[in-house]
XYZ file of C-alpha atoms in Angstrom:
610
model
C 83.927 100.427 1.766
C 86.004 102.350 4.300
C 89.747 102.074 4.735
C 90.089 100.053 7.945
C 92.687 102.140 9.775
C 92.599 105.683 8.355
C 90.392 107.144 11.057
C 90.295 110.388 13.045
C 93.049 112.999 13.467
C 95.078 112.234 16.586
C 94.890 115.779 17.934
C 91.112 115.342 18.309
C 91.650 113.012 21.274
C 91.152 114.863 24.593
C 94.478 115.033 26.434
C 93.590 116.890 29.615
C 94.650 115.406 32.984
C 91.007 114.562 33.614
C 90.730 112.703 30.299
C 93.848 110.684 31.043
C 92.649 109.903 34.569
C 89.455 108.542 33.031
C 91.524 106.336 30.711
C 93.554 104.997 33.636
C 90.374 104.423 35.676
C 88.989 102.294 32.844
C 92.245 100.336 32.591
C 92.208 99.820 36.353
C 88.701 98.365 36.382
C 89.459 96.065 33.449
C 92.702 94.919 35.061
C 91.184 94.208 38.462
C 88.396 92.209 36.835
C 90.880 90.280 34.685
C 93.589 89.527 37.283
C 93.946 85.755 37.532
C 94.816 83.846 40.700
C 98.323 83.461 39.223
C 98.599 87.233 38.832
C 98.331 87.470 35.042
C 96.939 90.614 33.438
C 97.224 89.297 29.887
C 94.215 89.505 27.643
C 92.796 85.962 27.312
C 92.947 86.180 23.488
C 96.575 87.324 23.404
C 98.904 84.985 21.474
C 101.409 87.138 19.561
C 103.269 90.075 21.135
C 102.498 88.596 24.526
C 105.814 88.538 26.388
C 105.557 92.070 27.803
C 101.817 92.606 27.993
C 101.039 91.707 31.607
C 103.964 93.856 32.742
C 102.593 96.645 30.539
C 99.284 96.619 32.388
C 101.254 96.617 35.657
C 102.997 99.803 34.524
C 99.636 101.446 33.819
C 98.460 100.419 37.289
C 101.649 101.956 38.685
C 100.857 105.236 36.932
C 97.260 105.108 38.155
C 98.571 104.475 41.677
C 100.960 107.395 41.406
C 98.132 109.727 40.327
C 95.233 108.490 42.464
C 96.474 106.177 45.243
C 93.629 103.687 44.708
C 94.051 101.289 47.683
C 93.212 98.276 45.499
C 96.294 98.729 43.331
C 99.251 97.693 45.519
C 97.982 94.112 45.851
C 97.264 93.893 42.107
C 100.620 95.438 41.293
C 102.596 93.040 43.479
C 100.726 89.966 42.254
C 101.047 90.911 38.578
C 104.729 91.791 38.868
C 105.348 88.489 40.612
C 103.588 86.738 37.706
C 105.866 88.371 35.140
C 109.024 87.602 37.100
C 107.938 84.002 37.671
C 106.249 83.097 34.351
C 107.383 85.469 31.592
C 111.142 85.751 32.048
C 112.970 83.189 29.881
C 116.648 82.331 30.254
C 116.948 79.247 28.045
C 117.549 79.893 24.350
C 114.404 79.798 22.232
C 114.839 76.881 19.792
C 115.321 78.168 16.280
C 115.994 81.775 17.221
C 118.240 82.920 14.339
C 119.804 86.078 15.732
C 121.912 84.906 18.681
C 125.602 85.766 18.871
C 126.091 83.853 22.156
C 124.552 80.469 22.840
C 123.260 79.489 26.297
C 124.034 82.906 27.761
C 121.484 82.461 30.523
C 120.404 86.066 30.070
C 116.701 86.869 30.373
C 114.583 87.744 27.354
C 110.887 87.996 26.471
C 109.105 85.843 23.922
C 106.919 87.008 21.062
C 104.845 83.852 21.510
C 105.066 81.541 24.493
C 105.515 78.187 22.768
C 109.183 77.312 22.342
C 110.294 77.769 18.738
C 106.802 78.737 17.577
C 107.688 82.153 16.195
C 111.036 83.191 17.645
C 111.796 85.898 15.067
C 109.917 88.432 17.205
C 111.831 87.863 20.447
C 114.182 90.833 19.951
C 111.482 93.531 19.799
C 109.459 91.742 22.483
C 112.480 91.999 24.770
C 112.836 95.697 23.954
C 109.189 96.145 24.882
C 109.644 94.189 28.121
C 112.668 96.323 29.016
C 110.622 99.489 28.504
C 107.730 98.169 30.592
C 110.223 97.225 33.310
C 111.928 100.609 33.515
C 108.543 102.328 33.639
C 107.525 100.154 36.587
C 110.870 100.932 38.252
C 110.205 104.641 37.729
C 106.757 104.525 39.352
C 106.905 101.637 41.811
C 107.190 103.567 45.104
C 104.529 102.216 47.456
C 103.243 99.773 44.869
C 105.731 96.882 45.046
C 108.069 95.763 47.799
C 111.836 96.263 47.798
C 112.572 92.620 47.010
C 110.417 92.629 43.879
C 111.873 95.935 42.783
C 115.420 94.619 43.151
C 114.537 91.474 41.202
C 112.914 93.534 38.435
C 116.001 95.736 38.205
C 118.167 92.656 37.803
C 115.885 91.349 35.043
C 115.994 94.724 33.294
C 119.807 94.604 33.438
C 119.624 91.181 31.846
C 117.227 92.303 29.123
C 119.675 95.069 28.156
C 122.593 92.642 28.109
C 120.674 90.105 26.001
C 119.689 92.794 23.501
C 123.172 94.268 23.183
C 125.538 91.348 23.862
C 123.821 88.014 23.163
C 122.081 88.920 19.880
C 122.624 90.949 16.754
C 121.441 94.504 17.312
C 118.248 95.454 15.468
C 118.003 92.208 13.466
C 114.773 93.260 11.713
C 116.270 96.562 10.487
C 113.393 98.382 12.163
C 114.266 101.875 13.325
C 111.440 102.071 15.835
C 112.598 98.902 17.597
C 116.237 99.993 17.601
C 115.528 103.483 18.969
C 113.230 101.889 21.535
C 116.133 99.742 22.698
C 118.298 102.849 23.078
C 115.544 104.504 25.115
C 115.402 101.421 27.339
C 119.129 101.682 27.993
C 118.918 105.397 28.765
C 116.056 104.845 31.211
C 117.707 101.816 32.810
C 120.921 103.784 33.375
C 119.113 106.096 35.787
C 118.382 103.145 38.124
C 121.928 101.789 38.238
C 124.879 102.741 40.421
C 126.653 105.795 39.036
C 129.580 104.124 37.275
C 127.507 101.275 35.838
C 124.760 103.672 34.829
C 127.232 105.833 32.935
C 128.511 102.785 31.065
C 124.993 101.802 30.026
C 124.160 105.356 28.987
C 127.354 105.641 26.946
C 126.663 102.282 25.307
C 123.121 103.372 24.399
C 124.374 106.585 22.792
C 127.104 104.668 20.976
C 124.558 102.211 19.572
C 122.371 105.061 18.400
C 125.263 106.706 16.586
C 126.859 103.585 15.073
C 123.915 101.243 14.521
C 121.027 103.605 13.787
C 122.227 107.047 12.768
C 125.021 105.720 10.536
C 122.510 103.581 8.636
C 119.858 106.229 7.941
C 118.160 106.077 4.561
C 117.639 109.108 2.319
C 114.169 109.980 1.069
C 112.708 113.305 -0.082
C 115.796 115.189 1.028
C 115.858 113.772 4.558
C 117.960 111.155 6.340
C 115.613 108.812 8.192
C 115.883 105.796 10.497
C 115.147 102.788 8.268
C 111.949 100.855 8.937
C 112.083 97.176 7.985
C 114.508 97.949 5.177
C 112.800 101.074 3.818
C 113.130 104.766 4.514
C 109.760 105.289 6.175
C 106.610 103.394 7.043
C 103.412 105.243 7.850
C 102.766 102.891 10.758
C 106.240 102.700 12.276
C 107.670 106.087 11.246
C 105.569 108.116 13.691
C 106.350 105.494 16.356
C 110.058 106.158 15.783
C 109.252 109.837 16.277
C 107.748 109.011 19.685
C 110.882 107.095 20.675
C 113.038 110.058 19.615
C 110.848 112.329 21.723
C 111.280 110.112 24.784
C 115.024 109.796 24.162
C 115.339 113.582 24.122
C 113.072 114.020 27.150
C 115.092 111.712 29.370
C 118.628 112.279 28.090
C 118.692 115.889 26.938
C 120.991 114.825 24.104
C 120.576 117.263 21.213
C 121.091 114.578 18.583
C 117.651 113.125 19.351
C 116.052 116.549 18.960
C 117.837 117.193 15.668
C 116.917 113.814 14.205
C 113.366 114.127 15.504
C 113.004 117.546 13.885
C 114.185 116.056 10.575
C 111.729 113.163 10.757
C 108.924 115.483 11.856
C 109.455 117.849 8.920
C 109.525 114.852 6.590
C 106.228 113.556 7.996
C 104.737 117.024 7.730
C 105.740 117.250 4.058
C 104.372 113.845 3.068
C 101.170 114.124 5.095
C 98.101 115.507 3.337
C 96.128 118.360 4.838
C 93.418 115.855 5.786
C 95.895 113.537 7.495
C 95.788 110.742 4.914
C 99.082 109.007 4.166
C 100.011 105.778 2.466
C 103.149 103.839 1.703
C 105.854 101.967 3.531
C 108.063 98.882 3.529
C 105.928 96.983 6.035
C 102.344 98.276 5.842
C 100.864 100.677 3.320
C 97.804 101.940 5.178
C 97.924 100.623 8.741
C 98.278 103.707 10.882
C 99.387 103.692 14.476
C 97.456 105.718 17.043
C 98.363 106.227 20.701
C 101.884 105.014 19.872
C 102.373 108.119 17.690
C 100.853 110.795 19.916
C 103.962 111.585 21.959
C 106.218 112.118 18.947
C 103.722 114.000 16.805
C 102.770 116.276 19.684
C 106.305 116.822 20.981
C 107.939 117.506 17.630
C 104.912 119.233 16.136
C 105.447 121.866 18.819
C 109.180 121.986 18.089
C 108.840 122.519 14.324
C 105.677 124.623 14.566
C 103.302 122.485 12.539
C 100.037 120.620 13.007
C 101.339 117.052 12.901
C 98.323 115.990 14.946
C 96.258 116.022 11.742
C 97.727 112.548 11.163
C 94.813 110.110 10.906
C 95.381 107.379 13.456
C 93.587 104.141 14.145
C 91.096 105.251 16.776
C 90.470 101.656 17.817
C 93.896 102.012 19.446
C 93.199 105.593 20.459
C 94.446 105.233 24.042
C 96.118 101.840 24.294
C 96.318 98.532 22.498
C 93.069 96.551 22.406
C 91.910 93.181 21.210
C 88.937 92.462 18.959
C 86.512 92.639 21.890
C 87.778 96.120 22.801
C 89.539 94.883 25.928
C 92.807 96.524 26.950
C 96.085 94.841 25.978
C 99.385 95.816 27.576
C 101.318 95.911 24.309
C 103.156 99.251 23.887
C 101.771 100.470 27.234
C 104.845 102.635 27.811
C 103.672 105.000 25.065
C 100.506 105.810 27.020
C 102.609 106.308 30.155
C 104.971 108.711 28.397
C 102.284 110.737 26.641
C 100.520 111.213 29.979
C 103.775 112.263 31.644
C 104.605 114.734 28.849
C 102.495 117.899 28.929
C 103.489 119.409 25.566
C 100.344 120.874 23.957
C 99.340 120.178 20.375
C 100.484 122.768 17.849
C 97.401 123.167 15.676
C 98.466 125.598 12.949
C 100.183 124.578 9.691
C 103.779 125.586 9.190
C 104.142 128.700 7.062
C 107.523 127.648 5.676
C 107.633 126.428 2.087
C 108.653 122.771 1.808
C 110.261 121.364 -1.313
C 108.257 118.140 -1.240
C 104.900 119.666 -0.330
C 102.352 122.183 -1.576
C 99.664 122.945 0.981
C 97.028 125.632 1.433
C 93.528 125.483 2.877
C 91.993 122.104 2.060
C 94.389 121.396 -0.825
C 97.701 119.591 -0.595
C 100.184 117.811 -2.822
C 102.824 115.517 -1.355
C 105.717 114.925 -3.754
C 107.992 111.892 -3.871
C 111.776 111.888 -4.131
C 111.557 112.638 -7.884
C 109.131 115.541 -7.315
C 106.263 113.582 -8.829
C 103.035 113.841 -6.815
C 102.705 110.945 -4.380
C 99.276 112.064 -3.148
C 97.066 114.879 -4.431
C 94.259 116.095 -2.163
C 91.425 118.411 -3.160
C 87.800 118.704 -2.019
C 88.321 115.813 0.386
C 89.390 113.350 -2.329
C 92.812 111.705 -2.492
C 94.513 110.799 -5.779
C 97.435 108.371 -6.032
C 99.881 108.045 -8.949
C 98.238 106.086 -11.747
C 99.941 103.241 -13.633
C 100.323 102.699 -17.368
C 102.527 100.045 -18.965
C 104.201 99.340 -15.569
C 105.114 103.027 -15.173
C 103.699 104.990 -12.252
C 103.212 108.693 -11.696
C 101.658 111.923 -12.935
C 102.897 113.253 -16.268
C 102.647 113.350 -20.076
C 102.237 110.025 -21.890
C 103.095 109.406 -25.518
C 102.945 106.010 -27.214
C 102.523 104.416 -23.803
C 105.657 106.035 -22.370
C 105.275 108.146 -19.210
C 107.492 111.233 -19.024
C 107.946 111.756 -15.283
C 111.289 110.163 -14.411
C 113.986 112.860 -14.268
C 117.234 112.517 -16.190
C 119.124 115.206 -14.301
C 118.507 117.818 -11.636
C 114.904 118.659 -10.733
C 114.327 122.387 -10.145
C 111.656 123.737 -7.788
C 110.362 127.264 -7.297
C 107.789 128.231 -4.625
C 105.716 131.435 -4.768
C 102.920 132.939 -2.656
C 100.966 135.946 -3.949
C 97.412 137.351 -3.943
C 96.099 134.500 -1.791
C 97.578 131.903 -4.130
C 100.198 129.281 -3.348
C 102.194 127.945 -6.283
C 105.010 125.549 -7.053
C 106.848 125.118 -10.344
C 108.657 121.804 -10.879
C 110.994 121.561 -13.855
C 112.352 118.147 -14.866
C 114.666 117.057 -17.671
C 113.249 113.816 -19.063
C 114.201 111.431 -21.867
C 111.671 109.519 -23.950
C 112.079 106.357 -25.952
C 113.339 108.517 -28.811
C 116.324 109.551 -26.628
C 115.397 113.209 -26.958
C 115.929 115.311 -23.826
C 112.842 117.349 -23.014
C 111.926 119.757 -20.255
C 108.683 119.007 -18.436
C 107.406 122.040 -16.526
C 104.634 121.286 -14.035
C 102.905 124.257 -12.434
C 100.722 123.727 -9.354
C 98.574 126.647 -8.182
C 95.929 126.648 -5.438
C 93.665 129.149 -3.724
C 93.161 126.696 -0.854
C 90.050 125.156 -2.404
C 90.946 124.168 -5.972
C 94.246 122.875 -7.345
C 95.139 123.849 -10.913
C 97.897 121.840 -12.563
C 99.414 122.951 -15.863
C 102.064 120.801 -17.555
C 104.090 121.986 -20.547
C 106.520 119.880 -22.590
C 108.200 120.173 -25.992
C 105.821 118.880 -28.631
C 105.316 115.120 -28.618
C 104.515 112.737 -31.452
C 101.234 110.892 -31.720
C 98.266 111.718 -29.502
C 99.707 112.396 -26.062
C 97.707 112.827 -22.874
C 98.422 113.715 -19.250
C 98.277 110.846 -16.763
C 96.531 112.814 -14.026
C 96.148 110.366 -11.170
C 94.143 107.502 -9.723
C 91.119 108.639 -7.670
C 91.418 106.434 -4.620
C 89.741 107.644 -1.437
C 87.596 110.432 -0.037
C 86.812 111.845 3.387
C 83.645 110.568 5.018
C 83.493 112.287 8.384
C 86.282 110.832 10.488
C 86.560 107.879 8.125
C 88.195 107.569 4.712
C 86.108 105.774 2.096
C 87.291 104.097 -1.082
C 86.202 105.841 -4.254
C 86.668 105.599 -8.012
C 85.933 109.199 -8.924
C 86.570 112.779 -7.870
C 85.665 116.350 -8.778
C 88.101 117.002 -11.639
C 87.934 119.076 -14.815
C 90.282 119.716 -17.715
C 90.835 122.514 -20.213
C 91.201 119.753 -22.800
C 89.450 116.420 -23.022
C 89.147 114.334 -19.868
C 88.404 110.651 -19.477
C 88.435 108.219 -16.575
C 89.692 104.827 -17.743
C 89.812 101.445 -16.051
C 91.957 98.396 -16.879
C 90.321 96.056 -19.367
C 92.365 93.160 -17.974
C 91.838 91.495 -14.608
C 94.461 90.089 -12.287
C 96.594 91.087 -9.327
C 98.742 93.443 -11.393
C 95.770 95.496 -12.615
C 94.078 97.829 -10.135
C 90.490 98.847 -10.837
C 89.431 101.549 -8.379
C 85.810 100.381 -8.638
C 86.666 97.122 -6.854
C 86.319 96.678 -3.083
C 90.072 96.451 -2.706
C 92.537 98.635 -0.815
C 95.894 99.720 -2.134
C 97.533 97.787 0.693
C 95.772 94.540 -0.189
C 96.691 94.936 -3.858
C 100.281 95.805 -2.988
C 100.742 92.771 -0.747
C 99.303 90.526 -3.452
C 102.242 91.629 -5.613
C 104.896 91.595 -2.871
C 107.601 88.943 -2.928
C 107.028 87.781 0.652
C 103.887 87.030 2.673
C 101.676 89.796 3.993
C 103.304 91.399 7.014
C 106.791 90.416 5.863
C 106.794 91.567 2.261
C 107.351 95.119 1.082
C 104.046 96.539 -0.206
C 105.815 99.546 -1.754
C 107.918 97.166 -3.826
C 104.885 95.018 -4.616
C 102.886 98.012 -5.835
C 105.701 98.845 -8.261
C 104.816 95.647 -10.135
C 101.385 97.050 -10.980
C 100.913 97.066 -14.770
C 97.928 99.390 -15.083
C 95.322 101.108 -12.966
C 92.261 103.260 -13.103
C 93.473 106.602 -14.433
C 92.434 110.135 -15.224
C 93.669 111.007 -18.720
C 93.600 114.638 -19.892
C 94.109 115.757 -23.468
C 96.177 118.842 -24.450
C 94.737 122.351 -24.464
C 94.057 123.924 -27.859
C 95.471 127.380 -27.164
C 99.238 126.777 -26.819
C 102.412 127.499 -28.822
C 102.892 125.182 -31.789
C 106.107 123.709 -30.390
C 104.553 122.711 -27.054
C 102.001 120.323 -25.702
C 100.259 121.845 -22.689
C 97.844 120.016 -20.375
C 95.677 121.651 -17.713
C 93.671 119.892 -14.996
C 91.756 121.307 -12.031
C 91.204 119.150 -8.931
C 88.362 119.961 -6.542
C 85.919 121.251 -9.144
C 83.960 119.948 -12.112
C 83.328 123.438 -13.475
C 84.722 123.922 -16.980
C 87.665 126.252 -17.334
C 89.895 127.581 -20.080
C 93.652 127.960 -20.286
C 95.684 129.963 -22.749
C 99.442 129.687 -23.052
C 101.648 132.066 -24.970
C 105.360 132.694 -25.257
C 106.703 136.226 -24.933
C 109.725 138.198 -23.778
C 108.900 137.478 -20.136
C 108.673 133.741 -20.702
C 105.756 131.342 -20.939
C 102.528 132.963 -19.744
C 99.674 130.763 -18.485
C 96.275 132.453 -18.144
C 93.202 130.960 -16.514
C 90.016 132.393 -15.055
C 91.654 132.241 -11.611
C 95.271 133.330 -12.119
C 98.037 134.380 -14.468
C 101.447 132.749 -14.111
C 104.668 133.545 -15.919
C 107.242 130.801 -16.212
C 110.239 133.043 -16.720
C 113.768 132.395 -17.986
C 116.397 130.827 -15.756
C 118.069 133.111 -13.236
C 121.822 133.466 -12.688
C 121.871 130.090 -10.909
C 119.977 128.357 -13.750
C 116.853 128.183 -11.575
C 113.561 128.805 -13.433
C 111.726 131.947 -12.369
C 108.018 132.075 -11.548
C 105.562 134.905 -10.932
C 101.887 134.383 -10.100
C 99.048 136.837 -9.666
C 95.323 136.485 -9.265
C 93.194 137.028 -12.353
C 92.375 140.700 -12.855
C 95.319 141.888 -10.739
């Protein structure tokens, strides 16, 4: 089976003016064929996320009009805008809406679903989206709509902003992308208001960003990030937040948006595999965005000098939102408008700067979590997730069922490049069930094709092994396919084990089941509302690669050596000398030296025979 949403890299989508004109021409033909006598441009199957969608199509028609002056568009634009103003602007409180701070305000808002009280929790983001569609239409409406409609739309947009910032709690879903989107709406609205009023709205938007978003950032992997639905980052919404930060910087010039966007972009770059696969998040584990992410990944990829466009998006939403039949939906239409308006080119080369939470060279990459344990290992087009044993998750030595990967103190990292090799040494103090403090040294070395991992730890009791990952997925052209194996070899014994117990808290990679589905089955709340990252933590055991220790090592150490991306046998010898611990393989020699003056472990690496 294929993962449903891990599709092609976003920078593979043509983004020339001609390509975008073709996209708008297709939208135009669909819209003109769909336009109802009442003026609606909503997709007939649209139920959820509907309150802004007709207006979103209107904004795309406005952009098409601006670029091509198709004579059919003014009539369609006026009729569809009239429909939104007449049928989709609500001023009576939605029964059951839980986030109001003022009752019966009379301010306009947009509904997530049209039926009163049916699903009112989504009205706040739907109103943000409607505000953004409105300001885009205001930006591009010259010659498309008449002055009376434009004035009425401006008044509605004013009301949307007031409802979002005065009549409700701000950002009630704790979703950074929604909150930053609201700030962008205020900044764009301010440009259409009289000078004094516009300055007040702009100042209020910047104040909300500082006090309600920036002050509540969440730390992960050394970065402060806008929280997404209660977590630090979500691989669906995080890149969307990046797009909102890009638009905020484009229209305001405020440096804070650039600084925070650079931080988020570097974080995404570090966690993203070379092949663009990513997983994890507090809302969805594997549901990637697509056109919604292009602006931010392209804009900030250029700023930080890295190929963020390798991110695998959902190509079914490559240009705009669509329904099951492939028909255009106006949801999030502003993102297509903005990415067409922005002409930043894709930066296509990887960053050359070493990143603490990433090792990347050629077709090999390792993304590390906050504890410097691999979160995803990639080699030869296969992706390995942390395996689970006895409710413990990660990569590391196991003795008597206890996994030694959780640090009890400062984690040290040393990066080295030499002789065409890229290496990272991670040193962790860990404590086992025997309360003995041990030092786990994990060496990662790659030539861009194969990843060699060597792990050394003070000698353990029993028959320890290295938990070396869960083979999970592999590249299959532009798709990512589920797998239960990979090209892996070990200098010691190597076995691939599967849980001998069935149930939701046991993950067998041979089953036709995605990580996201398994994670939601263990989450505390229903799918779409629960936290799959938290659910996955309840996993008891999984398919796992288990590597035995190498034979040629000092008597007081257990050393494990695994190579990802090859099944060829290899040997490792480890010896202690005056220089430190020397690791020799057929491909390289590494010396794990003594601590320097700052207590940081030293590392030297050279190619074999050098």
